PDB file of C-alpha atoms in Angstrom:
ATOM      1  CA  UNK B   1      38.237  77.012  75.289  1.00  0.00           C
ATOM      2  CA  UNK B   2      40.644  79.808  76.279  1.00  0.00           C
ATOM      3  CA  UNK B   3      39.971  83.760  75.873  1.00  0.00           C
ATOM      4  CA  UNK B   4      42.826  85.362  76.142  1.00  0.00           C
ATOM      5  CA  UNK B   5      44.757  88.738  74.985  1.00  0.00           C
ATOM      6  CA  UNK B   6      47.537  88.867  72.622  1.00  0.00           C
ATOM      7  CA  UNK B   7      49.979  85.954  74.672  1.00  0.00           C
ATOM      8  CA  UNK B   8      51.953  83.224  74.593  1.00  0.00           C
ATOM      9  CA  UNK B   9      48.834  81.639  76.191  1.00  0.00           C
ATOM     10  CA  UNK B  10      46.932  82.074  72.749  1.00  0.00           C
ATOM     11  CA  UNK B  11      50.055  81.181  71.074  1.00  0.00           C
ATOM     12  CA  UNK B  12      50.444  77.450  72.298  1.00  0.00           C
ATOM     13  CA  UNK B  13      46.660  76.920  72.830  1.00  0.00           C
ATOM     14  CA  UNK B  14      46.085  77.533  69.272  1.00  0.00           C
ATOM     15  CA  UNK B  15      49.336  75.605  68.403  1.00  0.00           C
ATOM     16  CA  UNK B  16      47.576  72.373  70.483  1.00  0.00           C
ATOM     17  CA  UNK B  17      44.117  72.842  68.738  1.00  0.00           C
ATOM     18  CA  UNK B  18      42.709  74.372  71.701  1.00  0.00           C
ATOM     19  CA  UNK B  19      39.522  77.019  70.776  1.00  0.00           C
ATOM     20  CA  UNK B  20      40.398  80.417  71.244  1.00  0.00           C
ATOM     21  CA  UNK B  21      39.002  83.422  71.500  1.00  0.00           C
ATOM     22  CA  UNK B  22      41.896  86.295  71.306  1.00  0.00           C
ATOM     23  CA  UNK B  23      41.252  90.102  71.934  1.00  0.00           C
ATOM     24  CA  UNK B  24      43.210  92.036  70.244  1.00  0.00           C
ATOM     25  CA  UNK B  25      44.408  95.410  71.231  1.00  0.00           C
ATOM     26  CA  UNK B  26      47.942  97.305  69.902  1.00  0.00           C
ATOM     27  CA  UNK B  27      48.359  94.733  67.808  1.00  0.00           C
ATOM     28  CA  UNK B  28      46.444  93.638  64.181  1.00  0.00           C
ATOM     29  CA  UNK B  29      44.655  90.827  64.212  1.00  0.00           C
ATOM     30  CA  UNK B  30      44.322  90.092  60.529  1.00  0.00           C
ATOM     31  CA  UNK B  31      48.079  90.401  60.243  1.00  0.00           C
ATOM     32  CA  UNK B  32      49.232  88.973  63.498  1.00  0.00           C
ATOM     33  CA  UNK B  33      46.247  86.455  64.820  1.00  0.00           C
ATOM     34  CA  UNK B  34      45.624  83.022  63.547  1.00  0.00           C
ATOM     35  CA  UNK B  35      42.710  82.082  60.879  1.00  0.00           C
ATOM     36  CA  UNK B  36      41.968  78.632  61.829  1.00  0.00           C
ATOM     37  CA  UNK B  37      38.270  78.167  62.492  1.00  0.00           C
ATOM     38  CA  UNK B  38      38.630  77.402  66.052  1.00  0.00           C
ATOM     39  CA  UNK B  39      39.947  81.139  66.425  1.00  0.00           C
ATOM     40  CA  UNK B  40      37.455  83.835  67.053  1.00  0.00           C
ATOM     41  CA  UNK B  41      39.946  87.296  66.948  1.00  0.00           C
ATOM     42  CA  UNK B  42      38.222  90.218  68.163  1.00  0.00           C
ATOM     43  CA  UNK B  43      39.736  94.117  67.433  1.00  0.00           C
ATOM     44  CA  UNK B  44      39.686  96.821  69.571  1.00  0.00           C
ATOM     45  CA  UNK B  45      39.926 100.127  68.500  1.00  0.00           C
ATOM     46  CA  UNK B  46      42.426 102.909  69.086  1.00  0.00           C
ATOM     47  CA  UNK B  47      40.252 105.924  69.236  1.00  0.00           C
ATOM     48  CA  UNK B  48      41.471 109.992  69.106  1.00  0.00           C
ATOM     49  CA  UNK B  49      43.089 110.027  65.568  1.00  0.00           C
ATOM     50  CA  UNK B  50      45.766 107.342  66.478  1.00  0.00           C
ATOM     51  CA  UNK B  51      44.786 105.183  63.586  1.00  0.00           C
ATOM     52  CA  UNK B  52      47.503 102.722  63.106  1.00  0.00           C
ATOM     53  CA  UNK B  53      49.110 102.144  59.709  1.00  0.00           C
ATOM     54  CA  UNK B  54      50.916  99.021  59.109  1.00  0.00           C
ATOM     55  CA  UNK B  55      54.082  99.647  56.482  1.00  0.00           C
ATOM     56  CA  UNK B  56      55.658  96.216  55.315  1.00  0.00           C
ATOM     57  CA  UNK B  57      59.796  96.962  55.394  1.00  0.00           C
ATOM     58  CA  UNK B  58      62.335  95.237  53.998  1.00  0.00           C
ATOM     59  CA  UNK B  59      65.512  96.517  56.342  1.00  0.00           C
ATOM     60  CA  UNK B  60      66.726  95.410  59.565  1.00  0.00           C
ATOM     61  CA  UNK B  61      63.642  97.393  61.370  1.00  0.00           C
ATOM     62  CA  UNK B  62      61.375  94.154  61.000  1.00  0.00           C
ATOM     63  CA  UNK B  63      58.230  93.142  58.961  1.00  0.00           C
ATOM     64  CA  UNK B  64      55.862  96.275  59.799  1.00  0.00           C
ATOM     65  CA  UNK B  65      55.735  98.982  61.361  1.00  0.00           C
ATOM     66  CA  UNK B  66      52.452 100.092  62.844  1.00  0.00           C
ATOM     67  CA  UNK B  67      51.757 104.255  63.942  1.00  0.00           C
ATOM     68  CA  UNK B  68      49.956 103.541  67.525  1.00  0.00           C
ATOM     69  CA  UNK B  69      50.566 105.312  70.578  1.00  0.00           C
ATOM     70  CA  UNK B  70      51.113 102.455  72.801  1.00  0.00           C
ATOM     71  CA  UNK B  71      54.558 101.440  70.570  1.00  0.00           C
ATOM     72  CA  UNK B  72      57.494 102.303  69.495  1.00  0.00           C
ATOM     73  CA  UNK B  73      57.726 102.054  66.431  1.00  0.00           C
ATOM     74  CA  UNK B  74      58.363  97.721  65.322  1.00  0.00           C
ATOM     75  CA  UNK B  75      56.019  95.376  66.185  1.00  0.00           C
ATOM     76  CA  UNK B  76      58.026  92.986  66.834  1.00  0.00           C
ATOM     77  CA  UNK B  77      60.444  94.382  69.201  1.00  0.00           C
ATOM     78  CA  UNK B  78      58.714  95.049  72.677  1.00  0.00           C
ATOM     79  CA  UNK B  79      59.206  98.560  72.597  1.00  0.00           C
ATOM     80  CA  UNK B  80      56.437  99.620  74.233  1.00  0.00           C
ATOM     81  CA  UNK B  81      55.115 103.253  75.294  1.00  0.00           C
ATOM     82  CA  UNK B  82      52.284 104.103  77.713  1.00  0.00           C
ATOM     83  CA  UNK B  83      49.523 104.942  76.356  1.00  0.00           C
ATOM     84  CA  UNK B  84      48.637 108.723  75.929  1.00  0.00           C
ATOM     85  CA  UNK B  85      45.091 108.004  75.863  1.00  0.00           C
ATOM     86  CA  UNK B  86      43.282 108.023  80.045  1.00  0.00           C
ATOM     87  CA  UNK B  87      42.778 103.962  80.323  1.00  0.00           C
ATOM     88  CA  UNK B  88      42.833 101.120  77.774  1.00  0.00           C
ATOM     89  CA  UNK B  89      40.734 102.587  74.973  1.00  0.00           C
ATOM     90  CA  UNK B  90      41.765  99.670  72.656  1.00  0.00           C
ATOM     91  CA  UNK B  91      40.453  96.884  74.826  1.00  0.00           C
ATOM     92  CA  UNK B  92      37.909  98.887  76.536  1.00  0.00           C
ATOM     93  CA  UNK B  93      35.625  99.036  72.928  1.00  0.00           C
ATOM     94  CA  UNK B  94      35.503  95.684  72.798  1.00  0.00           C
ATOM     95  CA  UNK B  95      31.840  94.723  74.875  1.00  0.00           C
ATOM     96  CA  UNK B  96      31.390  91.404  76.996  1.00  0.00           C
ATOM     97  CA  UNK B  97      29.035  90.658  74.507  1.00  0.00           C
ATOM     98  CA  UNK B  98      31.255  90.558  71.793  1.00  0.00           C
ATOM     99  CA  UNK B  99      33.133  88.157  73.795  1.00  0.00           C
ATOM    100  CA  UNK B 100      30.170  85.877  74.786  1.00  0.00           C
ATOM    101  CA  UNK B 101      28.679  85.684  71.091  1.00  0.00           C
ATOM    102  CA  UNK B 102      32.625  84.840  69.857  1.00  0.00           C
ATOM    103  CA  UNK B 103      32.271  81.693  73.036  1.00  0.00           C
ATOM    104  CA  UNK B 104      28.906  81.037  71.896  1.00  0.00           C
ATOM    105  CA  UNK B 105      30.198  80.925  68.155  1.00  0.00           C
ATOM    106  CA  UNK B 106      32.780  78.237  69.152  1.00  0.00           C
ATOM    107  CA  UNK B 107      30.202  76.293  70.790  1.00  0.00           C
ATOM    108  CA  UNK B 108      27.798  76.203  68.101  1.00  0.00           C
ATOM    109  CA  UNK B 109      30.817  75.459  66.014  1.00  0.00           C
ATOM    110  CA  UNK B 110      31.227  72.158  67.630  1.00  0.00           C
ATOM    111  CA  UNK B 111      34.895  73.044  68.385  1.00  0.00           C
ATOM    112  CA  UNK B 112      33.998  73.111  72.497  1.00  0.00           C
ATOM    113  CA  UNK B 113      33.018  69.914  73.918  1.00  0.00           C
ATOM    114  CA  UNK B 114      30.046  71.006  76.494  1.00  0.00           C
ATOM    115  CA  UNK B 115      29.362  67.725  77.494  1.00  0.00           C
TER     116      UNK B 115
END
């Protein structure tokens, strides 16, 4: 089992089968993560009235656009701003227990071989 951010770590782990648990911060998990049921994908929230609004597009400027203040702008393109807000907000909301009960889900799953 791997827990991991938004990577190319959760990228080939879930493209090998592997169980992941991925926390998700600037990015959307139900448009970005994987559904697979050996994929637990956790949210954090942007707090302070950033709410992010994803816009699909049809030009050159990529699939969606999403109003956050950690990017610029696309998605896809690694444009990425600081963060006005003190810390990691995002990723800070989401609680170690959140995390353990998403292993724990896996387990029970059967997807984690514990022997």
């Amino acid at each position: 089992m791997i827990v991991s951010v938004d990577t190319m770590v959760h990228h080939a782990a879930t493209s090998a089968g592997v169980p992941v648990v991925v926390l998700w911060g600037r990015s959307k998990a139900e448009h970005f993560g994987y559904t697979e049921p050996n994929i637990v994908n956790i949210q954090g929230e942007c707090p302070g009235g950033f709410p992010y609004v994803p816009v699909k597009l049809s030009n050159a400027e990529g699939p969606s656009k999403i109003d956050r203040p950690c990017i610029n702008g696309n998605q896809w393109s690694m444009d990425m701003a600081v963060c006005p807000i003190e810390g990691h907000p995002c990723m800070e909301s989401i609680s170690v227990e959140q995390v353990i009960n998403a292993c724990e889900s896996l387990i029970r799953g059967g997807f984690v071989d514990v022997q």
